[in-house]
mmCIF file of C-alpha atoms in Angstrom:
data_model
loop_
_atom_site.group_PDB
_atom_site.id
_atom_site.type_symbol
_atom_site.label_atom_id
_atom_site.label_comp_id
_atom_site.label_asym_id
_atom_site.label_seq_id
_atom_site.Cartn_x
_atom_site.Cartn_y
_atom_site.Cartn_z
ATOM 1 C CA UNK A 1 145.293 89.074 97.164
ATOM 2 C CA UNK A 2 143.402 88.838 100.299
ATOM 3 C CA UNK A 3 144.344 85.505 101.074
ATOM 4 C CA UNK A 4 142.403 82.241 101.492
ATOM 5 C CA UNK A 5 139.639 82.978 104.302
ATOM 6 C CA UNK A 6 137.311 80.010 105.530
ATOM 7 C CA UNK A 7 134.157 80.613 107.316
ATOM 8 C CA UNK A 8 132.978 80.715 110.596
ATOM 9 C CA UNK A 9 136.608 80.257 112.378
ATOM 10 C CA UNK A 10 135.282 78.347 115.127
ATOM 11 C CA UNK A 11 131.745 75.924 115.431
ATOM 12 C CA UNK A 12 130.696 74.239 118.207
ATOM 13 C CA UNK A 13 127.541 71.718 117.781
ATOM 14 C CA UNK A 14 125.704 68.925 119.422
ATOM 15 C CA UNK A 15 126.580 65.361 118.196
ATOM 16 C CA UNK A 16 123.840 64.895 115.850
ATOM 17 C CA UNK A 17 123.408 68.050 114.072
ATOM 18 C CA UNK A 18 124.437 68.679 110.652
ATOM 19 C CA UNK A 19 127.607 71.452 110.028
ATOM 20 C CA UNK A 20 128.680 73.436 106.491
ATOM 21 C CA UNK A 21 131.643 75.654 106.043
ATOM 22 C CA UNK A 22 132.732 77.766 103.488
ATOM 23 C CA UNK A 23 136.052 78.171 102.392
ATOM 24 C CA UNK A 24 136.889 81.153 99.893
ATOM 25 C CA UNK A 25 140.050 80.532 97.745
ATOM 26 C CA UNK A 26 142.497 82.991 96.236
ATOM 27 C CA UNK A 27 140.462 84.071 92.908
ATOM 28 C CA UNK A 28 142.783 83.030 90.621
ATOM 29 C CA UNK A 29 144.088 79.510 91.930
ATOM 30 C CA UNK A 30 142.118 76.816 90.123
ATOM 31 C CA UNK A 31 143.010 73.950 92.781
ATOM 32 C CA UNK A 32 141.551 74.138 96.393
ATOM 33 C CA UNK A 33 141.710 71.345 98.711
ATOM 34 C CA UNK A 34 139.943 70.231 102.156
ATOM 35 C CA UNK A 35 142.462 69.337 105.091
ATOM 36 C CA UNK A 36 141.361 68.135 108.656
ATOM 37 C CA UNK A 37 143.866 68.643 111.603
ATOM 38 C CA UNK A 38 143.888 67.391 114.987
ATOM 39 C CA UNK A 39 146.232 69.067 117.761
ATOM 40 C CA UNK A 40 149.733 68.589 117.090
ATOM 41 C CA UNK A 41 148.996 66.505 114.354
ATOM 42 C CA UNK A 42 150.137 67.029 110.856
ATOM 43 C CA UNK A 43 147.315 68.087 108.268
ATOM 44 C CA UNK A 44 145.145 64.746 106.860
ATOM 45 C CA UNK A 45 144.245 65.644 103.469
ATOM 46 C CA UNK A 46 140.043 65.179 102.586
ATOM 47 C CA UNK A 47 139.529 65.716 99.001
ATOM 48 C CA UNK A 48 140.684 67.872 96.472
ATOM 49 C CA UNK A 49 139.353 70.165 93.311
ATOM 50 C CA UNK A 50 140.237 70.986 89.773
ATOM 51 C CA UNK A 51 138.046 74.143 89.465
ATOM 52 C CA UNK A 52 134.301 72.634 89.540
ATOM 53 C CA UNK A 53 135.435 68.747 89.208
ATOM 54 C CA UNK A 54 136.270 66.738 92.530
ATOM 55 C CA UNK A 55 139.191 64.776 91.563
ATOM 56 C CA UNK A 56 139.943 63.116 94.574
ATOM 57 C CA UNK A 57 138.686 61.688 98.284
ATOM 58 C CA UNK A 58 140.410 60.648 100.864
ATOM 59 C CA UNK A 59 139.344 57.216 101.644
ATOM 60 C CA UNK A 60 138.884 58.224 105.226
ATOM 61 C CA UNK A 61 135.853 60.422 104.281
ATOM 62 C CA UNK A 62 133.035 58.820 105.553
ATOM 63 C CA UNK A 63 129.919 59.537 103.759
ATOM 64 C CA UNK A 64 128.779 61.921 106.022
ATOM 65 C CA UNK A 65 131.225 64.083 104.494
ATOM 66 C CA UNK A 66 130.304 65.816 101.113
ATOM 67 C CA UNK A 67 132.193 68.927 99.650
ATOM 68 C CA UNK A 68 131.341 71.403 96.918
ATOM 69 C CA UNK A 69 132.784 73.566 94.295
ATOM 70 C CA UNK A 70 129.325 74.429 92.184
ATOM 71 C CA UNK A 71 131.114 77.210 90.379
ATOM 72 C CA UNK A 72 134.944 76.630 90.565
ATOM 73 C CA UNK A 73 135.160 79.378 92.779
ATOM 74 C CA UNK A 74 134.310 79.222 96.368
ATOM 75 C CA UNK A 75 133.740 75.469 98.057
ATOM 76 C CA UNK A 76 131.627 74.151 101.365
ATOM 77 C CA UNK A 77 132.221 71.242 103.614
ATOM 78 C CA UNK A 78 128.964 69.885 104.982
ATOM 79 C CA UNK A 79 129.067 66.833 108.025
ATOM 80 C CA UNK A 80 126.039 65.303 108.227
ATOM 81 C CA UNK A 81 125.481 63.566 111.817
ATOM 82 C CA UNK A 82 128.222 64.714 113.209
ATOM 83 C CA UNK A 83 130.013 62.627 115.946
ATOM 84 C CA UNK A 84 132.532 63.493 118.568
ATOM 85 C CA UNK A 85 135.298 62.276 116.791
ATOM 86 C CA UNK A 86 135.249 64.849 114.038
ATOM 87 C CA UNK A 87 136.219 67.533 116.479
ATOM 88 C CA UNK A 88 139.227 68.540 115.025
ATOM 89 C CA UNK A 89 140.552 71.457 112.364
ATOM 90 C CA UNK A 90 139.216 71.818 109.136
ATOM 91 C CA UNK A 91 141.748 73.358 106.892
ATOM 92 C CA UNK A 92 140.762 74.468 103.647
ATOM 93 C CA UNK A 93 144.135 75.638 101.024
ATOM 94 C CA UNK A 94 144.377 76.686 97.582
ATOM 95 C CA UNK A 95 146.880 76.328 94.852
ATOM 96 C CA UNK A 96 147.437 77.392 91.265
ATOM 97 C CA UNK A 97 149.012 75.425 88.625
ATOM 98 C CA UNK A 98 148.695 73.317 85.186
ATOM 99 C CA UNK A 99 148.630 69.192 85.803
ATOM 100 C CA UNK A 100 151.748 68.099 87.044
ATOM 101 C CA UNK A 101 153.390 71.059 88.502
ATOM 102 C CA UNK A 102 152.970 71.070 92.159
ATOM 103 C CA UNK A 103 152.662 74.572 93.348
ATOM 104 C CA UNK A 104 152.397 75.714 97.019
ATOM 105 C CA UNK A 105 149.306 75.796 99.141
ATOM 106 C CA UNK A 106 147.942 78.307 100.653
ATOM 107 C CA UNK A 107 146.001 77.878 103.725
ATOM 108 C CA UNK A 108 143.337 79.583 105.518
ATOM 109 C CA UNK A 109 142.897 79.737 109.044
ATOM 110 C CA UNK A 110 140.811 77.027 109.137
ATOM 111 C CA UNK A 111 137.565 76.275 111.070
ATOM 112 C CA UNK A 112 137.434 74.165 114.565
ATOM 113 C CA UNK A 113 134.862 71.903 114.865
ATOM 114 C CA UNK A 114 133.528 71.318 118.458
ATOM 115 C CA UNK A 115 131.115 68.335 118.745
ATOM 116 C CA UNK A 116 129.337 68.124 122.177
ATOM 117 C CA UNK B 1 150.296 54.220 106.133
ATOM 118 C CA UNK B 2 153.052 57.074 107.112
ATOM 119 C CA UNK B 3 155.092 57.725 104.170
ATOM 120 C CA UNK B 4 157.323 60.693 105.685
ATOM 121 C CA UNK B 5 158.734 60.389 108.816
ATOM 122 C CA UNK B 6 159.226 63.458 111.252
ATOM 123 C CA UNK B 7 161.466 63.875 113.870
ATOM 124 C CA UNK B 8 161.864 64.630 116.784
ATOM 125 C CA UNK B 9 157.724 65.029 117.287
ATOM 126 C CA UNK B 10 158.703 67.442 120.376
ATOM 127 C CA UNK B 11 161.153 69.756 120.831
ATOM 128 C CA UNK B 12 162.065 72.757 123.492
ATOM 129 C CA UNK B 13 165.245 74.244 123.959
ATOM 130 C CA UNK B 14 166.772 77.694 124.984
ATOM 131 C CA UNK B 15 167.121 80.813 122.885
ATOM 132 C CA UNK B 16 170.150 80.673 121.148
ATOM 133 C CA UNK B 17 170.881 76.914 120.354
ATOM 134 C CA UNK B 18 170.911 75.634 117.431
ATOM 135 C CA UNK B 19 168.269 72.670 116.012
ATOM 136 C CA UNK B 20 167.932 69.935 112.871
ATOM 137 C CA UNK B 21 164.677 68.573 112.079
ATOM 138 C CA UNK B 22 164.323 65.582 109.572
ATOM 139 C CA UNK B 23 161.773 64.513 107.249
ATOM 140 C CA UNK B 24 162.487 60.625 106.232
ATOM 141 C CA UNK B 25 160.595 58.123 103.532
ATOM 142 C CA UNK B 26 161.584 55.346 101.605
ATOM 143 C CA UNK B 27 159.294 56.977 98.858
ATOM 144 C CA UNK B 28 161.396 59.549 96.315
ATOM 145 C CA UNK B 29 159.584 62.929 96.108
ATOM 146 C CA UNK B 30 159.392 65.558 93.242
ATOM 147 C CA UNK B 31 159.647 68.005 95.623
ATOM 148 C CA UNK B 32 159.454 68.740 99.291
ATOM 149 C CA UNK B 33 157.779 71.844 100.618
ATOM 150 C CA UNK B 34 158.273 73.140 104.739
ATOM 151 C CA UNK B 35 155.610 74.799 106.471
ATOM 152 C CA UNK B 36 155.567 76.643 110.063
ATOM 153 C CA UNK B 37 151.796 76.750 111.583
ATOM 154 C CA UNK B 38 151.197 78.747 114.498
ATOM 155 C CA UNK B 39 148.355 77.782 117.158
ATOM 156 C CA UNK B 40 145.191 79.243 115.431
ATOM 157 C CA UNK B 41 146.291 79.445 111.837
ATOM 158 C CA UNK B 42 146.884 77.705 108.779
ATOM 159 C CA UNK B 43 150.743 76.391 108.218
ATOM 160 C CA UNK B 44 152.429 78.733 105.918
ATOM 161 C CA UNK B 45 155.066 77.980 103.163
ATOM 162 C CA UNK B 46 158.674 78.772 104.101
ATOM 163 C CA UNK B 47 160.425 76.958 101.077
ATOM 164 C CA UNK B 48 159.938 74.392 98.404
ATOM 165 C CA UNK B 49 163.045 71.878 97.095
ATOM 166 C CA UNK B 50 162.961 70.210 94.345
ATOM 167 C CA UNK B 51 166.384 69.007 93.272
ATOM 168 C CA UNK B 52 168.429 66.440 94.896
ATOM 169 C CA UNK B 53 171.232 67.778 97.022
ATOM 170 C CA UNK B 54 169.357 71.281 97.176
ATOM 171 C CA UNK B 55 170.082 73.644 99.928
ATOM 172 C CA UNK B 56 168.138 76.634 100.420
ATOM 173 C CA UNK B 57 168.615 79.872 103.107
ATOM 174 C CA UNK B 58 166.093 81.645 104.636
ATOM 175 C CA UNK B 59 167.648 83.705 107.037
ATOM 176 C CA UNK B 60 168.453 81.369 110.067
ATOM 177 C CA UNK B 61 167.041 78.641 108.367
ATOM 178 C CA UNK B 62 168.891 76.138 105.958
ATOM 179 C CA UNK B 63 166.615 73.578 104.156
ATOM 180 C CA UNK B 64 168.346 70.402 102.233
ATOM 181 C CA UNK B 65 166.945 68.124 100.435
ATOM 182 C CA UNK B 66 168.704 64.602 100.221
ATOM 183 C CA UNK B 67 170.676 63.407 96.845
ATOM 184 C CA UNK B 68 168.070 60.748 96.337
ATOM 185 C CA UNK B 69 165.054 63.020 97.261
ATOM 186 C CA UNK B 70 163.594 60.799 99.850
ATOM 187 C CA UNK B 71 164.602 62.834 102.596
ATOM 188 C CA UNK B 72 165.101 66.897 104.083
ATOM 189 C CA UNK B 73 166.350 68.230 106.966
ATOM 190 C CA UNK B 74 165.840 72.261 108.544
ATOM 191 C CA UNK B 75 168.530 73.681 110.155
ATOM 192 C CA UNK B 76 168.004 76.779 112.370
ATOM 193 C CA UNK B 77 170.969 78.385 113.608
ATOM 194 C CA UNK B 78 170.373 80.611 117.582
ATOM 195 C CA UNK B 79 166.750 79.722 117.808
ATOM 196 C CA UNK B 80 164.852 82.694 118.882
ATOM 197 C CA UNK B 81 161.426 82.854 120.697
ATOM 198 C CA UNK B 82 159.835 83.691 117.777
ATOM 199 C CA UNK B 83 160.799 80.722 115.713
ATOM 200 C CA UNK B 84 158.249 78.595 118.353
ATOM 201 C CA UNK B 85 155.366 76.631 116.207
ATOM 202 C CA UNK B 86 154.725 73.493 114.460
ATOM 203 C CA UNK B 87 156.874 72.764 111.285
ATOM 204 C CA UNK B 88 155.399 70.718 109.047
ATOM 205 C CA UNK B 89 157.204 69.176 105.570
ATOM 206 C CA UNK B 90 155.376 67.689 102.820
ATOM 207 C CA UNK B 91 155.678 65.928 99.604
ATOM 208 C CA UNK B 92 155.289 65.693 96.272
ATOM 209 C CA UNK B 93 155.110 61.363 95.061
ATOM 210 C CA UNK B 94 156.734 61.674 91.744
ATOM 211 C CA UNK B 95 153.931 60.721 89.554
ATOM 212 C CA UNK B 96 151.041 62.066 91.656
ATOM 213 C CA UNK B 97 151.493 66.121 92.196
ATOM 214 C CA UNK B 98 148.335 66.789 93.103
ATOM 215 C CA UNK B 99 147.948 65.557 96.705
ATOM 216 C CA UNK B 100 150.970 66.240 99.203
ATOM 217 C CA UNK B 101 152.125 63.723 101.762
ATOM 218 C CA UNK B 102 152.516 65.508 105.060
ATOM 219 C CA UNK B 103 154.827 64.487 108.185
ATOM 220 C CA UNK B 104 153.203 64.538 111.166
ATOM 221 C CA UNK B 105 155.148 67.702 112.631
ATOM 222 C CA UNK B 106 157.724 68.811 114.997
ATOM 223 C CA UNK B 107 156.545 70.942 117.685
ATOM 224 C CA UNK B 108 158.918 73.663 118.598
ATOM 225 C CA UNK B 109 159.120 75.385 121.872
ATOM 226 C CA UNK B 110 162.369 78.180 122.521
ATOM 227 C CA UNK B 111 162.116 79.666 125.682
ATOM 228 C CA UNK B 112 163.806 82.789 126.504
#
């Protein structure tokens, strides 16, 4: 178990530009999810995944936001025109579980977005 | 809308005193899970409840979850300098397991 690891760990861009990270789950945990932090702030949950299938968006994803899960296994995060309010922490966690249990998350270290 | 309630948001005291923190809503939960983040990482589970009036020891910490499981409190007994980080709780609607509902955090500072 090597953990959930999330890819690169820090990203600094221009307002403008377009961003992608990767987030690498635990192998076996068939639930990952896409968090966004801001300093001192609790996490704000993004969208969520059941293996390939996006079940869920927050309704404060904009639609510059679009996330991935092609193969159930590994899952991106891509912000298209990015502004200078989506500086924050991107937290991406993992979970196993059958519907209706709700098992623990596991979090990676996250990536933090600095737009310029 | 904020469905769970933190507090206090802020919080420094001296090695060796005691603290409560409290996780409120007027929504019941299916469970409740508490999290310690430090700066740099992702939060990291420290203990899940699930039945009303549950109370649950980790070491210098005691978790409870109310009798009507809308609310939690964490206890830790001669805070040490270690124990400095963001706790987090969050959780479970009945109904809806899939997504957690997160307080906003209580920011713990104990200074040696």
């Amino acid at each position: 178990d090597t953990g959930v690891s999330q890819d690169p760990r820090h990203k600094i861009t221009k307002r403008g530009q377009n961003v992608t990270f990767r987030c690498d789950p635990i192998s076996e945990h068939n639930r990952l999810y896409w968090y966004r932090q801001t300093l001192g702030q609790g996490p704000e949950f993004l969208t969520y995944f059941q293996n390939e299938a996006q079940l869920e968006k927050s309704r404060l994803l904009s639609d510059r936001f679009s996330a991935e899960r092609p193969k159930g296994s590994f899952s991106t995060l891509e912000i298209q025109r990015t502004e200078q309010g989506d500086s924050a922490m991107y937290l991406c966690a993992s979970s196993s579980g059958q519907a209706g249990e709700n098992s623990p998350l596991h979090f990676g270290n996250g990536t933090r977005l600095t737009v310029t | 809308t904020q469905l769970l309630e933190q507090s206090p948001q802020f919080l420094s005291i001296q090695e060796g005193e005691n603290l409560t923190v409290y996780c409120n809503s007027s929504s019941v939960f299916s469970s409740l899970q508490w999290y310690r983040q430090e700066p740099g990482e992702g939060p990291v589970l420290l203990v899940t409840v699930v039945t009303g009036g549950e109370v649950k020891k980790l070491k210098r910490l005691t978790f409870q979850f109310g009798d009507a499981r809308k609310d939690s409190s964490l206890h830790i007994t001669a805070a040490q300098p270690g124990d400095t980080g963001l706790y987090l709780c969050a959780g479970a609607l009945a109904g809806n397991n899939r997504k957690l509902i997160w307080g906003l955090g209580t920011s713990l500072a104990v200074n040696p």
